[in-house]
mmCIF file with all atom_site columns, C-alpha atoms in Angstrom:
data_model
loop_
_atom_site.group_PDB
_atom_site.id
_atom_site.type_symbol
_atom_site.label_atom_id
_atom_site.label_alt_id
_atom_site.label_comp_id
_atom_site.label_asym_id
_atom_site.label_entity_id
_atom_site.label_seq_id
_atom_site.pdbx_PDB_ins_code
_atom_site.Cartn_x
_atom_site.Cartn_y
_atom_site.Cartn_z
_atom_site.occupancy
_atom_site.B_iso_or_equiv
_atom_site.pdbx_formal_charge
_atom_site.auth_seq_id
_atom_site.auth_comp_id
_atom_site.auth_asym_id
_atom_site.auth_atom_id
_atom_site.pdbx_PDB_model_num
ATOM 1   C CA . UNK A 1 1   ? -119.122 187.497 68.321 1.00 86.00 ? 679 UNK A CA 1
ATOM 2   C CA . UNK A 1 2   ? -116.704 189.668 66.398 1.00 91.00 ? 680 UNK A CA 1
ATOM 3   C CA . UNK A 1 3   ? -114.375 188.125 63.838 1.00 95.00 ? 681 UNK A CA 1
ATOM 4   C CA . UNK A 1 4   ? -111.867 189.163 61.180 1.00 97.00 ? 682 UNK A CA 1
ATOM 5   C CA . UNK A 1 5   ? -111.041 187.158 58.073 1.00 96.00 ? 683 UNK A CA 1
ATOM 6   C CA . UNK A 1 6   ? -107.826 188.002 56.356 1.00 94.00 ? 684 UNK A CA 1
ATOM 7   C CA . UNK A 1 7   ? -106.340 187.033 53.033 1.00 82.00 ? 685 UNK A CA 1
ATOM 8   C CA . UNK A 1 8   ? -104.117 184.058 53.538 1.00 81.00 ? 686 UNK A CA 1
ATOM 9   C CA . UNK A 1 9   ? -100.436 184.384 52.843 1.00 82.00 ? 687 UNK A CA 1
ATOM 10  C CA . UNK A 1 10  ? -97.656  184.380 52.367 1.00 94.00 ? 688 UNK A CA 1
ATOM 11  C CA . UNK A 1 11  ? -97.628  187.002 49.634 1.00 96.00 ? 689 UNK A CA 1
ATOM 12  C CA . UNK A 1 12  ? -94.515  187.619 47.554 1.00 97.00 ? 690 UNK A CA 1
ATOM 13  C CA . UNK A 1 13  ? -94.285  190.595 45.209 1.00 97.00 ? 691 UNK A CA 1
ATOM 14  C CA . UNK A 1 14  ? -91.640  192.343 43.228 1.00 97.00 ? 692 UNK A CA 1
ATOM 15  C CA . UNK A 1 15  ? -90.600  195.855 44.179 1.00 97.00 ? 693 UNK A CA 1
ATOM 16  C CA . UNK A 1 16  ? -92.922  198.561 42.769 1.00 97.00 ? 694 UNK A CA 1
ATOM 17  C CA . UNK A 1 17  ? -95.817  196.116 42.361 1.00 97.00 ? 695 UNK A CA 1
ATOM 18  C CA . UNK A 1 18  ? -99.356  196.970 43.465 1.00 97.00 ? 696 UNK A CA 1
ATOM 19  C CA . UNK A 1 19  ? -100.438 195.444 46.753 1.00 97.00 ? 697 UNK A CA 1
ATOM 20  C CA . UNK A 1 20  ? -103.870 194.400 48.003 1.00 97.00 ? 698 UNK A CA 1
ATOM 21  C CA . UNK A 1 21  ? -104.429 192.440 51.194 1.00 97.00 ? 699 UNK A CA 1
ATOM 22  C CA . UNK A 1 22  ? -108.082 191.569 51.692 1.00 97.00 ? 700 UNK A CA 1
ATOM 23  C CA . UNK A 1 23  ? -109.825 191.870 55.042 1.00 98.00 ? 701 UNK A CA 1
ATOM 24  C CA . UNK A 1 24  ? -113.481 191.306 55.882 1.00 97.00 ? 702 UNK A CA 1
ATOM 25  C CA . UNK A 1 25  ? -115.126 191.429 59.269 1.00 97.00 ? 703 UNK A CA 1
ATOM 26  C CA . UNK A 1 26  ? -118.176 190.393 61.224 1.00 95.00 ? 704 UNK A CA 1
ATOM 27  C CA . UNK A 1 27  ? -119.330 192.660 64.029 1.00 92.00 ? 705 UNK A CA 1
ATOM 28  C CA . UNK A 1 28  ? -122.438 194.150 65.534 1.00 85.00 ? 706 UNK A CA 1
ATOM 29  C CA . UNK A 1 29  ? -122.873 197.885 65.635 1.00 85.00 ? 707 UNK A CA 1
ATOM 30  C CA . UNK A 1 30  ? -120.173 200.206 64.375 1.00 87.00 ? 708 UNK A CA 1
ATOM 31  C CA . UNK A 1 31  ? -116.692 198.836 64.967 1.00 93.00 ? 709 UNK A CA 1
ATOM 32  C CA . UNK A 1 32  ? -113.436 200.705 64.476 1.00 94.00 ? 710 UNK A CA 1
ATOM 33  C CA . UNK A 1 33  ? -111.053 199.072 62.014 1.00 96.00 ? 711 UNK A CA 1
ATOM 34  C CA . UNK A 1 34  ? -107.267 198.913 62.076 1.00 96.00 ? 712 UNK A CA 1
ATOM 35  C CA . UNK A 1 35  ? -104.264 197.618 60.213 1.00 98.00 ? 713 UNK A CA 1
ATOM 36  C CA . UNK A 1 36  ? -101.260 196.757 62.359 1.00 97.00 ? 714 UNK A CA 1
ATOM 37  C CA . UNK A 1 37  ? -97.829  195.824 61.017 1.00 97.00 ? 715 UNK A CA 1
ATOM 38  C CA . UNK A 1 38  ? -95.093  193.727 62.562 1.00 94.00 ? 716 UNK A CA 1
ATOM 39  C CA . UNK A 1 39  ? -91.649  194.253 61.037 1.00 93.00 ? 717 UNK A CA 1
ATOM 40  C CA . UNK A 1 40  ? -89.021  191.542 61.542 1.00 87.00 ? 718 UNK A CA 1
ATOM 41  C CA . UNK A 1 41  ? -87.786  191.579 65.124 1.00 83.00 ? 719 UNK A CA 1
ATOM 42  C CA . UNK A 1 42  ? -90.128  194.369 66.172 1.00 87.00 ? 720 UNK A CA 1
ATOM 43  C CA . UNK A 1 43  ? -93.434  194.719 67.997 1.00 88.00 ? 721 UNK A CA 1
ATOM 44  C CA . UNK A 1 44  ? -96.860  195.415 66.540 1.00 94.00 ? 722 UNK A CA 1
ATOM 45  C CA . UNK A 1 45  ? -97.302  198.956 65.270 1.00 94.00 ? 723 UNK A CA 1
ATOM 46  C CA . UNK A 1 46  ? -100.447 200.710 64.184 1.00 95.00 ? 724 UNK A CA 1
ATOM 47  C CA . UNK A 1 47  ? -100.306 201.356 60.444 1.00 97.00 ? 725 UNK A CA 1
ATOM 48  C CA . UNK A 1 48  ? -103.674 203.022 59.883 1.00 97.00 ? 726 UNK A CA 1
ATOM 49  C CA . UNK A 1 49  ? -107.229 203.151 61.176 1.00 96.00 ? 727 UNK A CA 1
ATOM 50  C CA . UNK A 1 50  ? -110.782 204.134 60.309 1.00 96.00 ? 728 UNK A CA 1
ATOM 51  C CA . UNK A 1 51  ? -113.548 204.702 62.811 1.00 93.00 ? 729 UNK A CA 1
ATOM 52  C CA . UNK A 1 52  ? -116.686 205.040 60.698 1.00 92.00 ? 730 UNK A CA 1
ATOM 53  C CA . UNK A 1 53  ? -118.142 203.977 57.381 1.00 93.00 ? 731 UNK A CA 1
ATOM 54  C CA . UNK A 1 54  ? -116.489 205.446 54.263 1.00 95.00 ? 732 UNK A CA 1
ATOM 55  C CA . UNK A 1 55  ? -113.517 206.718 56.258 1.00 96.00 ? 733 UNK A CA 1
ATOM 56  C CA . UNK A 1 56  ? -110.191 206.178 54.542 1.00 97.00 ? 734 UNK A CA 1
ATOM 57  C CA . UNK A 1 57  ? -107.145 205.521 56.681 1.00 97.00 ? 735 UNK A CA 1
ATOM 58  C CA . UNK A 1 58  ? -103.735 206.209 55.182 1.00 97.00 ? 736 UNK A CA 1
ATOM 59  C CA . UNK A 1 59  ? -100.100 206.126 56.220 1.00 97.00 ? 737 UNK A CA 1
ATOM 60  C CA . UNK A 1 60  ? -96.727  205.504 54.541 1.00 95.00 ? 738 UNK A CA 1
ATOM 61  C CA . UNK A 1 61  ? -98.416  205.129 51.151 1.00 97.00 ? 739 UNK A CA 1
ATOM 62  C CA . UNK A 1 62  ? -100.838 202.491 52.428 1.00 98.00 ? 740 UNK A CA 1
ATOM 63  C CA . UNK A 1 63  ? -104.593 203.059 52.298 1.00 98.00 ? 741 UNK A CA 1
ATOM 64  C CA . UNK A 1 64  ? -107.723 201.249 53.430 1.00 98.00 ? 742 UNK A CA 1
ATOM 65  C CA . UNK A 1 65  ? -111.371 202.297 53.183 1.00 98.00 ? 743 UNK A CA 1
ATOM 66  C CA . UNK A 1 66  ? -114.036 201.259 55.691 1.00 97.00 ? 744 UNK A CA 1
ATOM 67  C CA . UNK A 1 67  ? -116.789 199.703 53.569 1.00 96.00 ? 745 UNK A CA 1
ATOM 68  C CA . UNK A 1 68  ? -119.805 198.904 55.682 1.00 94.00 ? 746 UNK A CA 1
ATOM 69  C CA . UNK A 1 69  ? -121.873 197.561 52.776 1.00 94.00 ? 747 UNK A CA 1
ATOM 70  C CA . UNK A 1 70  ? -119.283 194.870 52.059 1.00 96.00 ? 748 UNK A CA 1
ATOM 71  C CA . UNK A 1 71  ? -117.927 194.663 55.639 1.00 96.00 ? 749 UNK A CA 1
ATOM 72  C CA . UNK A 1 72  ? -114.417 195.080 54.279 1.00 97.00 ? 750 UNK A CA 1
ATOM 73  C CA . UNK A 1 73  ? -111.246 197.022 55.007 1.00 98.00 ? 751 UNK A CA 1
ATOM 74  C CA . UNK A 1 74  ? -108.796 195.997 52.300 1.00 98.00 ? 752 UNK A CA 1
ATOM 75  C CA . UNK A 1 75  ? -105.219 197.284 52.513 1.00 98.00 ? 753 UNK A CA 1
ATOM 76  C CA . UNK A 1 76  ? -103.664 198.734 49.346 1.00 98.00 ? 754 UNK A CA 1
ATOM 77  C CA . UNK A 1 77  ? -100.404 200.295 48.273 1.00 98.00 ? 755 UNK A CA 1
ATOM 78  C CA . UNK A 1 78  ? -99.587  201.448 44.791 1.00 97.00 ? 756 UNK A CA 1
ATOM 79  C CA . UNK A 1 79  ? -95.882  200.664 44.716 1.00 96.00 ? 757 UNK A CA 1
ATOM 80  C CA . UNK A 1 80  ? -94.325  198.444 47.371 1.00 97.00 ? 758 UNK A CA 1
ATOM 81  C CA . UNK A 1 81  ? -90.735  198.597 48.567 1.00 97.00 ? 759 UNK A CA 1
ATOM 82  C CA . UNK A 1 82  ? -88.446  195.986 50.045 1.00 97.00 ? 760 UNK A CA 1
ATOM 83  C CA . UNK A 1 83  ? -88.810  197.774 53.387 1.00 96.00 ? 761 UNK A CA 1
ATOM 84  C CA . UNK A 1 84  ? -92.544  196.927 53.389 1.00 97.00 ? 762 UNK A CA 1
ATOM 85  C CA . UNK A 1 85  ? -91.720  193.277 54.022 1.00 97.00 ? 763 UNK A CA 1
ATOM 86  C CA . UNK A 1 86  ? -93.526  192.440 57.258 1.00 96.00 ? 764 UNK A CA 1
ATOM 87  C CA . UNK A 1 87  ? -96.579  190.697 58.689 1.00 96.00 ? 765 UNK A CA 1
ATOM 88  C CA . UNK A 1 88  ? -99.809  192.680 58.376 1.00 97.00 ? 766 UNK A CA 1
ATOM 89  C CA . UNK A 1 89  ? -102.770 192.221 60.713 1.00 97.00 ? 767 UNK A CA 1
ATOM 90  C CA . UNK A 1 90  ? -106.296 193.472 60.213 1.00 98.00 ? 768 UNK A CA 1
ATOM 91  C CA . UNK A 1 91  ? -108.169 194.120 63.453 1.00 97.00 ? 769 UNK A CA 1
ATOM 92  C CA . UNK A 1 92  ? -111.353 195.605 64.850 1.00 95.00 ? 770 UNK A CA 1
ATOM 93  C CA . UNK A 1 93  ? -112.634 196.927 68.135 1.00 93.00 ? 771 UNK A CA 1
ATOM 94  C CA . UNK A 1 94  ? -116.323 196.726 68.822 1.00 86.00 ? 772 UNK A CA 1
ATOM 95  C CA . UNK A 1 95  ? -118.780 199.407 69.794 1.00 76.00 ? 773 UNK A CA 1
ATOM 96  C CA . UNK A 1 96  ? -118.163 200.406 73.405 1.00 70.00 ? 774 UNK A CA 1
ATOM 97  C CA . UNK A 1 97  ? -115.430 197.837 73.748 1.00 70.00 ? 775 UNK A CA 1
ATOM 98  C CA . UNK A 1 98  ? -111.763 198.555 73.239 1.00 85.00 ? 776 UNK A CA 1
ATOM 99  C CA . UNK A 1 99  ? -110.403 195.034 72.980 1.00 92.00 ? 777 UNK A CA 1
ATOM 100 C CA . UNK A 1 100 ? -109.029 194.150 69.572 1.00 95.00 ? 778 UNK A CA 1
ATOM 101 C CA . UNK A 1 101 ? -110.031 191.150 67.493 1.00 96.00 ? 779 UNK A CA 1
ATOM 102 C CA . UNK A 1 102 ? -107.289 190.273 65.004 1.00 97.00 ? 780 UNK A CA 1
ATOM 103 C CA . UNK A 1 103 ? -107.093 188.360 61.770 1.00 96.00 ? 781 UNK A CA 1
ATOM 104 C CA . UNK A 1 104 ? -104.477 185.647 61.390 1.00 95.00 ? 782 UNK A CA 1
ATOM 105 C CA . UNK A 1 105 ? -101.972 187.935 59.670 1.00 96.00 ? 783 UNK A CA 1
ATOM 106 C CA . UNK A 1 106 ? -100.507 188.053 56.167 1.00 96.00 ? 784 UNK A CA 1
ATOM 107 C CA . UNK A 1 107 ? -96.783  187.736 55.667 1.00 96.00 ? 785 UNK A CA 1
ATOM 108 C CA . UNK A 1 108 ? -95.608  190.002 52.858 1.00 97.00 ? 786 UNK A CA 1
ATOM 109 C CA . UNK A 1 109 ? -92.220  189.619 51.205 1.00 97.00 ? 787 UNK A CA 1
ATOM 110 C CA . UNK A 1 110 ? -90.999  192.112 48.625 1.00 97.00 ? 788 UNK A CA 1
ATOM 111 C CA . UNK A 1 111 ? -88.152  191.036 46.389 1.00 97.00 ? 789 UNK A CA 1
ATOM 112 C CA . UNK A 1 112 ? -85.883  193.547 44.641 1.00 94.00 ? 790 UNK A CA 1
ATOM 113 C CA . UNK B 2 1   ? -90.061  205.453 78.905 1.00 53.00 ? 872 UNK B CA 1
ATOM 114 C CA . UNK B 2 2   ? -91.243  206.242 75.424 1.00 80.00 ? 873 UNK B CA 1
ATOM 115 C CA . UNK B 2 3   ? -93.086  203.006 74.809 1.00 92.00 ? 874 UNK B CA 1
ATOM 116 C CA . UNK B 2 4   ? -94.555  199.931 76.410 1.00 95.00 ? 875 UNK B CA 1
ATOM 117 C CA . UNK B 2 5   ? -91.915  197.667 77.861 1.00 95.00 ? 876 UNK B CA 1
ATOM 118 C CA . UNK B 2 6   ? -92.184  194.014 78.823 1.00 96.00 ? 877 UNK B CA 1
ATOM 119 C CA . UNK B 2 7   ? -89.931  191.716 80.760 1.00 96.00 ? 878 UNK B CA 1
ATOM 120 C CA . UNK B 2 8   ? -88.511  189.229 80.442 1.00 97.00 ? 879 UNK B CA 1
ATOM 121 C CA . UNK B 2 9   ? -88.301  189.164 76.648 1.00 96.00 ? 880 UNK B CA 1
ATOM 122 C CA . UNK B 2 10  ? -87.788  185.402 76.673 1.00 97.00 ? 881 UNK B CA 1
ATOM 123 C CA . UNK B 2 11  ? -88.757  182.852 79.261 1.00 98.00 ? 882 UNK B CA 1
ATOM 124 C CA . UNK B 2 12  ? -88.214  179.116 79.258 1.00 98.00 ? 883 UNK B CA 1
ATOM 125 C CA . UNK B 2 13  ? -90.141  177.169 81.856 1.00 97.00 ? 884 UNK B CA 1
ATOM 126 C CA . UNK B 2 14  ? -90.423  173.520 82.684 1.00 97.00 ? 885 UNK B CA 1
ATOM 127 C CA . UNK B 2 15  ? -93.932  172.142 82.604 1.00 97.00 ? 886 UNK B CA 1
ATOM 128 C CA . UNK B 2 16  ? -95.566  172.712 85.955 1.00 97.00 ? 887 UNK B CA 1
ATOM 129 C CA . UNK B 2 17  ? -93.571  175.799 86.885 1.00 98.00 ? 888 UNK B CA 1
ATOM 130 C CA . UNK B 2 18  ? -95.180  179.144 87.654 1.00 98.00 ? 889 UNK B CA 1
ATOM 131 C CA . UNK B 2 19  ? -94.188  182.202 85.609 1.00 98.00 ? 890 UNK B CA 1
ATOM 132 C CA . UNK B 2 20  ? -94.753  185.939 85.973 1.00 98.00 ? 891 UNK B CA 1
ATOM 133 C CA . UNK B 2 21  ? -94.644  188.332 83.035 1.00 98.00 ? 892 UNK B CA 1
ATOM 134 C CA . UNK B 2 22  ? -94.357  192.067 83.564 1.00 98.00 ? 893 UNK B CA 1
ATOM 135 C CA . UNK B 2 23  ? -95.710  194.969 81.560 1.00 98.00 ? 894 UNK B CA 1
ATOM 136 C CA . UNK B 2 24  ? -94.803  198.645 81.999 1.00 97.00 ? 895 UNK B CA 1
ATOM 137 C CA . UNK B 2 25  ? -97.328  200.730 80.059 1.00 97.00 ? 896 UNK B CA 1
ATOM 138 C CA . UNK B 2 26  ? -96.857  204.186 78.645 1.00 95.00 ? 897 UNK B CA 1
ATOM 139 C CA . UNK B 2 27  ? -97.078  206.688 81.470 1.00 94.00 ? 898 UNK B CA 1
ATOM 140 C CA . UNK B 2 28  ? -100.579 208.063 81.876 1.00 90.00 ? 899 UNK B CA 1
ATOM 141 C CA . UNK B 2 29  ? -102.305 205.399 79.813 1.00 93.00 ? 900 UNK B CA 1
ATOM 142 C CA . UNK B 2 30  ? -105.472 204.357 81.564 1.00 93.00 ? 901 UNK B CA 1
ATOM 143 C CA . UNK B 2 31  ? -106.201 201.151 79.685 1.00 94.00 ? 902 UNK B CA 1
ATOM 144 C CA . UNK B 2 32  ? -103.998 198.067 79.598 1.00 96.00 ? 903 UNK B CA 1
ATOM 145 C CA . UNK B 2 33  ? -104.523 194.865 77.626 1.00 97.00 ? 904 UNK B CA 1
ATOM 146 C CA . UNK B 2 34  ? -102.927 191.428 77.519 1.00 98.00 ? 905 UNK B CA 1
ATOM 147 C CA . UNK B 2 35  ? -102.970 189.272 74.393 1.00 98.00 ? 906 UNK B CA 1
ATOM 148 C CA . UNK B 2 36  ? -101.638 185.815 73.590 1.00 98.00 ? 907 UNK B CA 1
ATOM 149 C CA . UNK B 2 37  ? -100.124 185.184 70.159 1.00 96.00 ? 908 UNK B CA 1
ATOM 150 C CA . UNK B 2 38  ? -99.530  181.612 69.103 1.00 95.00 ? 909 UNK B CA 1
ATOM 151 C CA . UNK B 2 39  ? -97.036  180.902 66.347 1.00 91.00 ? 910 UNK B CA 1
ATOM 152 C CA . UNK B 2 40  ? -98.402  181.937 62.950 1.00 88.00 ? 911 UNK B CA 1
ATOM 153 C CA . UNK B 2 41  ? -101.594 183.383 64.406 1.00 91.00 ? 912 UNK B CA 1
ATOM 154 C CA . UNK B 2 42  ? -102.966 186.775 65.268 1.00 94.00 ? 913 UNK B CA 1
ATOM 155 C CA . UNK B 2 43  ? -103.005 187.992 68.864 1.00 97.00 ? 914 UNK B CA 1
ATOM 156 C CA . UNK B 2 44  ? -105.935 186.797 70.967 1.00 97.00 ? 915 UNK B CA 1
ATOM 157 C CA . UNK B 2 45  ? -107.382 188.915 73.767 1.00 97.00 ? 916 UNK B CA 1
ATOM 158 C CA . UNK B 2 46  ? -106.805 187.737 77.318 1.00 98.00 ? 917 UNK B CA 1
ATOM 159 C CA . UNK B 2 47  ? -107.780 190.517 79.709 1.00 97.00 ? 918 UNK B CA 1
ATOM 160 C CA . UNK B 2 48  ? -108.304 194.273 80.079 1.00 95.00 ? 919 UNK B CA 1
ATOM 161 C CA . UNK B 2 49  ? -107.736 196.812 82.847 1.00 96.00 ? 920 UNK B CA 1
ATOM 162 C CA . UNK B 2 50  ? -108.925 200.334 83.242 1.00 94.00 ? 921 UNK B CA 1
ATOM 163 C CA . UNK B 2 51  ? -106.637 201.818 85.875 1.00 94.00 ? 922 UNK B CA 1
ATOM 164 C CA . UNK B 2 52  ? -106.486 199.127 88.570 1.00 95.00 ? 923 UNK B CA 1
ATOM 165 C CA . UNK B 2 53  ? -109.863 197.604 87.774 1.00 96.00 ? 924 UNK B CA 1
ATOM 166 C CA . UNK B 2 54  ? -109.932 194.415 85.731 1.00 96.00 ? 925 UNK B CA 1
ATOM 167 C CA . UNK B 2 55  ? -112.992 195.023 83.579 1.00 94.00 ? 926 UNK B CA 1
ATOM 168 C CA . UNK B 2 56  ? -112.818 192.031 81.268 1.00 94.00 ? 927 UNK B CA 1
ATOM 169 C CA . UNK B 2 57  ? -111.070 188.710 81.790 1.00 94.00 ? 928 UNK B CA 1
ATOM 170 C CA . UNK B 2 58  ? -113.174 186.716 79.379 1.00 94.00 ? 929 UNK B CA 1
ATOM 171 C CA . UNK B 2 59  ? -110.169 185.678 77.285 1.00 95.00 ? 930 UNK B CA 1
ATOM 172 C CA . UNK B 2 60  ? -108.164 184.014 80.043 1.00 97.00 ? 931 UNK B CA 1
ATOM 173 C CA . UNK B 2 61  ? -108.006 180.362 78.920 1.00 95.00 ? 932 UNK B CA 1
ATOM 174 C CA . UNK B 2 62  ? -108.111 178.785 82.367 1.00 95.00 ? 933 UNK B CA 1
ATOM 175 C CA . UNK B 2 63  ? -107.979 179.550 86.062 1.00 96.00 ? 934 UNK B CA 1
ATOM 176 C CA . UNK B 2 64  ? -104.221 179.005 85.886 1.00 97.00 ? 935 UNK B CA 1
ATOM 177 C CA . UNK B 2 65  ? -103.990 182.469 84.323 1.00 98.00 ? 936 UNK B CA 1
ATOM 178 C CA . UNK B 2 66  ? -104.171 185.485 86.589 1.00 97.00 ? 937 UNK B CA 1
ATOM 179 C CA . UNK B 2 67  ? -103.466 189.168 85.925 1.00 98.00 ? 938 UNK B CA 1
ATOM 180 C CA . UNK B 2 68  ? -103.193 192.164 88.188 1.00 97.00 ? 939 UNK B CA 1
ATOM 181 C CA . UNK B 2 69  ? -102.505 195.874 88.035 1.00 97.00 ? 940 UNK B CA 1
ATOM 182 C CA . UNK B 2 70  ? -102.647 196.912 91.698 1.00 95.00 ? 941 UNK B CA 1
ATOM 183 C CA . UNK B 2 71  ? -101.661 200.586 91.363 1.00 93.00 ? 942 UNK B CA 1
ATOM 184 C CA . UNK B 2 72  ? -103.065 201.247 87.938 1.00 91.00 ? 943 UNK B CA 1
ATOM 185 C CA . UNK B 2 73  ? -99.681  201.246 86.226 1.00 94.00 ? 944 UNK B CA 1
ATOM 186 C CA . UNK B 2 74  ? -97.453  198.157 86.006 1.00 97.00 ? 945 UNK B CA 1
ATOM 187 C CA . UNK B 2 75  ? -99.264  194.898 85.310 1.00 98.00 ? 946 UNK B CA 1
ATOM 188 C CA . UNK B 2 76  ? -98.255  191.300 85.867 1.00 98.00 ? 947 UNK B CA 1
ATOM 189 C CA . UNK B 2 77  ? -99.624  188.263 84.086 1.00 98.00 ? 948 UNK B CA 1
ATOM 190 C CA . UNK B 2 78  ? -99.087  185.101 86.082 1.00 98.00 ? 949 UNK B CA 1
ATOM 191 C CA . UNK B 2 79  ? -99.435  181.586 84.775 1.00 98.00 ? 950 UNK B CA 1
ATOM 192 C CA . UNK B 2 80  ? -99.494  178.792 87.291 1.00 98.00 ? 951 UNK B CA 1
ATOM 193 C CA . UNK B 2 81  ? -98.508  175.192 86.598 1.00 98.00 ? 952 UNK B CA 1
ATOM 194 C CA . UNK B 2 82  ? -97.494  175.963 83.010 1.00 98.00 ? 953 UNK B CA 1
ATOM 195 C CA . UNK B 2 83  ? -98.431  173.538 80.260 1.00 97.00 ? 954 UNK B CA 1
ATOM 196 C CA . UNK B 2 84  ? -96.931  173.090 76.800 1.00 96.00 ? 955 UNK B CA 1
ATOM 197 C CA . UNK B 2 85  ? -99.981  174.687 75.210 1.00 96.00 ? 956 UNK B CA 1
ATOM 198 C CA . UNK B 2 86  ? -99.141  177.901 77.073 1.00 97.00 ? 957 UNK B CA 1
ATOM 199 C CA . UNK B 2 87  ? -96.117  178.369 74.800 1.00 97.00 ? 958 UNK B CA 1
ATOM 200 C CA . UNK B 2 88  ? -96.751  181.613 72.921 1.00 97.00 ? 959 UNK B CA 1
ATOM 201 C CA . UNK B 2 89  ? -95.793  185.274 72.755 1.00 97.00 ? 960 UNK B CA 1
ATOM 202 C CA . UNK B 2 90  ? -97.602  187.326 75.391 1.00 98.00 ? 961 UNK B CA 1
ATOM 203 C CA . UNK B 2 91  ? -98.239  190.890 74.294 1.00 97.00 ? 962 UNK B CA 1
ATOM 204 C CA . UNK B 2 92  ? -99.128  193.841 76.450 1.00 97.00 ? 963 UNK B CA 1
ATOM 205 C CA . UNK B 2 93  ? -100.698 197.020 75.078 1.00 96.00 ? 964 UNK B CA 1
ATOM 206 C CA . UNK B 2 94  ? -101.703 200.300 76.650 1.00 95.00 ? 965 UNK B CA 1
ATOM 207 C CA . UNK B 2 95  ? -104.025 202.937 75.291 1.00 93.00 ? 966 UNK B CA 1
ATOM 208 C CA . UNK B 2 96  ? -105.407 206.385 75.860 1.00 81.00 ? 967 UNK B CA 1
ATOM 209 C CA . UNK B 2 97  ? -108.410 206.428 73.604 1.00 79.00 ? 968 UNK B CA 1
ATOM 210 C CA . UNK B 2 98  ? -108.909 203.950 70.793 1.00 81.00 ? 969 UNK B CA 1
ATOM 211 C CA . UNK B 2 99  ? -105.319 203.364 69.720 1.00 88.00 ? 970 UNK B CA 1
ATOM 212 C CA . UNK B 2 100 ? -103.395 200.580 71.419 1.00 93.00 ? 971 UNK B CA 1
ATOM 213 C CA . UNK B 2 101 ? -99.605  200.699 71.653 1.00 94.00 ? 972 UNK B CA 1
ATOM 214 C CA . UNK B 2 102 ? -97.952  197.327 71.930 1.00 95.00 ? 973 UNK B CA 1
ATOM 215 C CA . UNK B 2 103 ? -94.872  196.191 73.757 1.00 95.00 ? 974 UNK B CA 1
ATOM 216 C CA . UNK B 2 104 ? -92.302  193.834 72.204 1.00 94.00 ? 975 UNK B CA 1
ATOM 217 C CA . UNK B 2 105 ? -93.822  190.798 73.881 1.00 96.00 ? 976 UNK B CA 1
ATOM 218 C CA . UNK B 2 106 ? -92.530  187.986 76.061 1.00 97.00 ? 977 UNK B CA 1
ATOM 219 C CA . UNK B 2 107 ? -91.882  184.715 74.285 1.00 97.00 ? 978 UNK B CA 1
ATOM 220 C CA . UNK B 2 108 ? -92.742  181.880 76.653 1.00 98.00 ? 979 UNK B CA 1
ATOM 221 C CA . UNK B 2 109 ? -91.541  178.385 75.866 1.00 98.00 ? 980 UNK B CA 1
ATOM 222 C CA . UNK B 2 110 ? -92.756  175.563 78.084 1.00 97.00 ? 981 UNK B CA 1
ATOM 223 C CA . UNK B 2 111 ? -90.696  172.389 77.871 1.00 96.00 ? 982 UNK B CA 1
#
């Protein structure tokens, strides 16, 4: 079946540091890949997505590239802010199937 | 409303009680999903509706869990004879296309 393996947290960085959160997946066919974010006290929100190999999703300074050869979708941001503190979830939906399979989440804390 | 809403936001039940959790999806969204999120974990799929048809219920953990969406809009997740292991946040999402929009969740605590 489908699965997502996410970098374990928690991750603590200083403001303006470079961020990478690793995500790899196992799936048959051509899944769509997503990063969702959960800010404190709020619900899950879509951060970015990519639907085919070599696509790059981007939003709010975050980027992730769909790498089929390495089955990865790592999340990156060049300069993090305190407001980026949240829990980040990598997820996929399989070919012809909309249900999402999530990773365990990575808690990110940015200190001023 | 503008987003997916869920009620109640918090529910405390005694072991053995029945509970019903409600989800109001975004108007016009055909697909509706339920997920269960245990503390410190990612959401896990429970069940999926397309309009009123329940197309996938493979994630329901036992026959104590039942979901319905009789008119293709509002959905209810019912848990009978709750157990402590049912304690979790229950998330509802609706979609039109590939992107799912999540509600705030219902936090269920079974004592």
